[in-house]
N, CA and C atoms as an extended XYZ file, in Angstrom:
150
Properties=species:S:1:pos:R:3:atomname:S:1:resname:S:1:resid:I:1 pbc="F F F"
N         0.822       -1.177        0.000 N   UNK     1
C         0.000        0.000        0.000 CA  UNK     1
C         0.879        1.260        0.000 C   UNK     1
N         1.824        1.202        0.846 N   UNK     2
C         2.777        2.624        0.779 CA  UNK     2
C         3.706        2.400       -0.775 C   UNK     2
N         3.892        1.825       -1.578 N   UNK     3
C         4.581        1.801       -2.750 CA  UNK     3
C         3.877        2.202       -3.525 C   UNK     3
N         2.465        1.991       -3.533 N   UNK     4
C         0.836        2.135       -4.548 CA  UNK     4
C         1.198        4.106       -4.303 C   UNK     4
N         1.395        4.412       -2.601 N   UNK     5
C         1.278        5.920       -2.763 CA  UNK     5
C         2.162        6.385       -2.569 C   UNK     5
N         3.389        6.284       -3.396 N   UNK     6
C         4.201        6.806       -3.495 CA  UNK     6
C         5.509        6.935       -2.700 C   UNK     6
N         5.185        6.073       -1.463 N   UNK     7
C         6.610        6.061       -0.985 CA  UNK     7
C         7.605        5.044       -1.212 C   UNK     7
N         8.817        5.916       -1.273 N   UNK     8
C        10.399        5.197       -1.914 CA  UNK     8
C        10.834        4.540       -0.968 C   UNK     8
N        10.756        4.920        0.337 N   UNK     9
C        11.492        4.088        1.221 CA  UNK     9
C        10.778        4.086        2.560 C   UNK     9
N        11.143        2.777        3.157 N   UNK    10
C         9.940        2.542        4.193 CA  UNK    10
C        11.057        2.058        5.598 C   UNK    10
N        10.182        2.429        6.607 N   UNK    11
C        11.273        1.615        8.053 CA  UNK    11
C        10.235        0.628        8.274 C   UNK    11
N        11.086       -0.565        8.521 N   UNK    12
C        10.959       -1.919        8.776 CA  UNK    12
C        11.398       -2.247        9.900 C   UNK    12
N        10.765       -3.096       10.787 N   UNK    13
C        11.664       -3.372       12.162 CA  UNK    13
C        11.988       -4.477       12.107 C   UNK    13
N        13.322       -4.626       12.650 N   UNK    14
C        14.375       -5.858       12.339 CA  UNK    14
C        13.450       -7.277       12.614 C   UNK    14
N        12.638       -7.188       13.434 N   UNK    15
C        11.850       -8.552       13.776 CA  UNK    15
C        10.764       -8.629       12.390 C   UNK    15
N        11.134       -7.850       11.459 N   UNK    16
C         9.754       -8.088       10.525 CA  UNK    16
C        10.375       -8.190        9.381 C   UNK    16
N        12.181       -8.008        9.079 N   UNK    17
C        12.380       -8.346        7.826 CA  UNK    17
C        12.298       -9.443        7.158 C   UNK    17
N        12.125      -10.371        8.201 N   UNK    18
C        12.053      -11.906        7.848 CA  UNK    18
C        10.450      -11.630        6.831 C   UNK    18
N         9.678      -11.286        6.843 N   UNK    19
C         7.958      -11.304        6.242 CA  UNK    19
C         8.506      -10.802        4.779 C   UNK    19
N         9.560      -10.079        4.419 N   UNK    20
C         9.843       -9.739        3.211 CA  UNK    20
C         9.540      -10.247        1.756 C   UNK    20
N         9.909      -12.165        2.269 N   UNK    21
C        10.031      -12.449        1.314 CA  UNK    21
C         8.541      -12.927        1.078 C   UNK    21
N         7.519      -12.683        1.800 N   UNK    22
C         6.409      -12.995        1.266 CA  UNK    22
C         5.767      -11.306        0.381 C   UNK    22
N         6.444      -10.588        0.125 N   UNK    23
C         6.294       -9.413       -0.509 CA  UNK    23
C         6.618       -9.637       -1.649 C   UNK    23
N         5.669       -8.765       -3.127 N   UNK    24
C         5.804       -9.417       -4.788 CA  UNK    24
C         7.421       -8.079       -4.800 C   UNK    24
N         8.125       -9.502       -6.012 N   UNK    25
C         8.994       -8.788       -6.509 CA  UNK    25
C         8.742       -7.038       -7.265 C   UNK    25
N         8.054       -7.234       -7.466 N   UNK    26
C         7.582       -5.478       -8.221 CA  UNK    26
C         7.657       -4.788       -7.087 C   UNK    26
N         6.760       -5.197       -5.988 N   UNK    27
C         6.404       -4.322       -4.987 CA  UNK    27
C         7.784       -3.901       -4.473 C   UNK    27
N         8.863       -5.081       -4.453 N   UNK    28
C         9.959       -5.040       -3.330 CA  UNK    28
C        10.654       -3.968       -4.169 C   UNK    28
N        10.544       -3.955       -5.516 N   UNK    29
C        11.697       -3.510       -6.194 CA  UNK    29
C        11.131       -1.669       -6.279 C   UNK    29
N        10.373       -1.180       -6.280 N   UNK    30
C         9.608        0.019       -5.908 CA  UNK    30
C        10.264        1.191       -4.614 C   UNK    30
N        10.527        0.018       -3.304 N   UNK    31
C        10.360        0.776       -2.310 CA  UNK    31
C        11.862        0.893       -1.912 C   UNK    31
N        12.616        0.967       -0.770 N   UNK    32
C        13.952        0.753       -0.259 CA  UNK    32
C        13.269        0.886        1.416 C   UNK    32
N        13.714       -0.798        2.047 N   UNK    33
C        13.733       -0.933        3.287 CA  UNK    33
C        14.716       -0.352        3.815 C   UNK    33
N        14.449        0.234        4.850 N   UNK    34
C        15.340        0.321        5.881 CA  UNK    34
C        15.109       -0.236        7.179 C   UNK    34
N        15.609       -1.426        7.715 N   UNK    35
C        15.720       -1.982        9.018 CA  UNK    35
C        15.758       -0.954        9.702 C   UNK    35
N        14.912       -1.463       11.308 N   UNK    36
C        15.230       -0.082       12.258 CA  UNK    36
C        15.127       -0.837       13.329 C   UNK    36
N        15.833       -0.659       14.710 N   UNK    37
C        16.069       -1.768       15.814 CA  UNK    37
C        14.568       -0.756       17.256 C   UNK    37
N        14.455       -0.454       17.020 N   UNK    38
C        13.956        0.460       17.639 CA  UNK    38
C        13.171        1.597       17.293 C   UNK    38
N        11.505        2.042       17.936 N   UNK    39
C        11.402        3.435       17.085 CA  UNK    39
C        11.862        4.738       16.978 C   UNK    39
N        12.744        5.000       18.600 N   UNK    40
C        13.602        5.844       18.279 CA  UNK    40
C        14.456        5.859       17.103 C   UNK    40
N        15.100        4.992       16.313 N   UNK    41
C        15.570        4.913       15.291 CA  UNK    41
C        15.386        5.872       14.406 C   UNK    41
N        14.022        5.562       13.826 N   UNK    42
C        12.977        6.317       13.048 CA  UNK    42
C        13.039        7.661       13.765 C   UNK    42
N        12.640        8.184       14.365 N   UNK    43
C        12.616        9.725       15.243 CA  UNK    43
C        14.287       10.076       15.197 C   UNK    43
N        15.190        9.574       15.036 N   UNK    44
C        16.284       10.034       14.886 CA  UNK    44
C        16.838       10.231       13.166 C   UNK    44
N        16.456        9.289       12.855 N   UNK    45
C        17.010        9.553       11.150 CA  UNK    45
C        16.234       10.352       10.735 C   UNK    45
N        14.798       10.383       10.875 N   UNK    46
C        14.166       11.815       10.484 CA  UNK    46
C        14.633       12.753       10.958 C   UNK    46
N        14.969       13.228       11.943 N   UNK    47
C        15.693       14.527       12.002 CA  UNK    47
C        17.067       14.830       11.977 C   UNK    47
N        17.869       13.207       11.371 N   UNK    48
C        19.265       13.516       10.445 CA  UNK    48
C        18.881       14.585        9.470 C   UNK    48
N        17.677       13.644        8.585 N   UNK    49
C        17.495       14.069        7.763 CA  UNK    49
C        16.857       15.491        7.482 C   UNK    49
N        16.695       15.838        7.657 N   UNK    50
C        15.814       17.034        8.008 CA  UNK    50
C        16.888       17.921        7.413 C   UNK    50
């Protein structure tokens, strides 16, 4: 659903990359995972990025 609207890259949490491979090749090839151990993770690379 987030590849359908437009997003390139998604956070994934390390306990869920394993579900990947039940994801379609098109879909996978669309987005860019990023593993994240934690949701601070996420709250921190967003405001690398920033």
């Amino acid at each position: 659903m987030l590849a359908e609207n437009g997003a390139r890259a998604v956070t994934i949490p390390l306990e869920m990359m394993g579900n990947l491979s039940s994801v379609s090749m098109d879909t996978i090839s669309k987005i860019i995972p990023i593993p994240i151990a934690e949701p601070e993770d996420t709250f921190m690379r967003a405001r690398l990025e920033d």
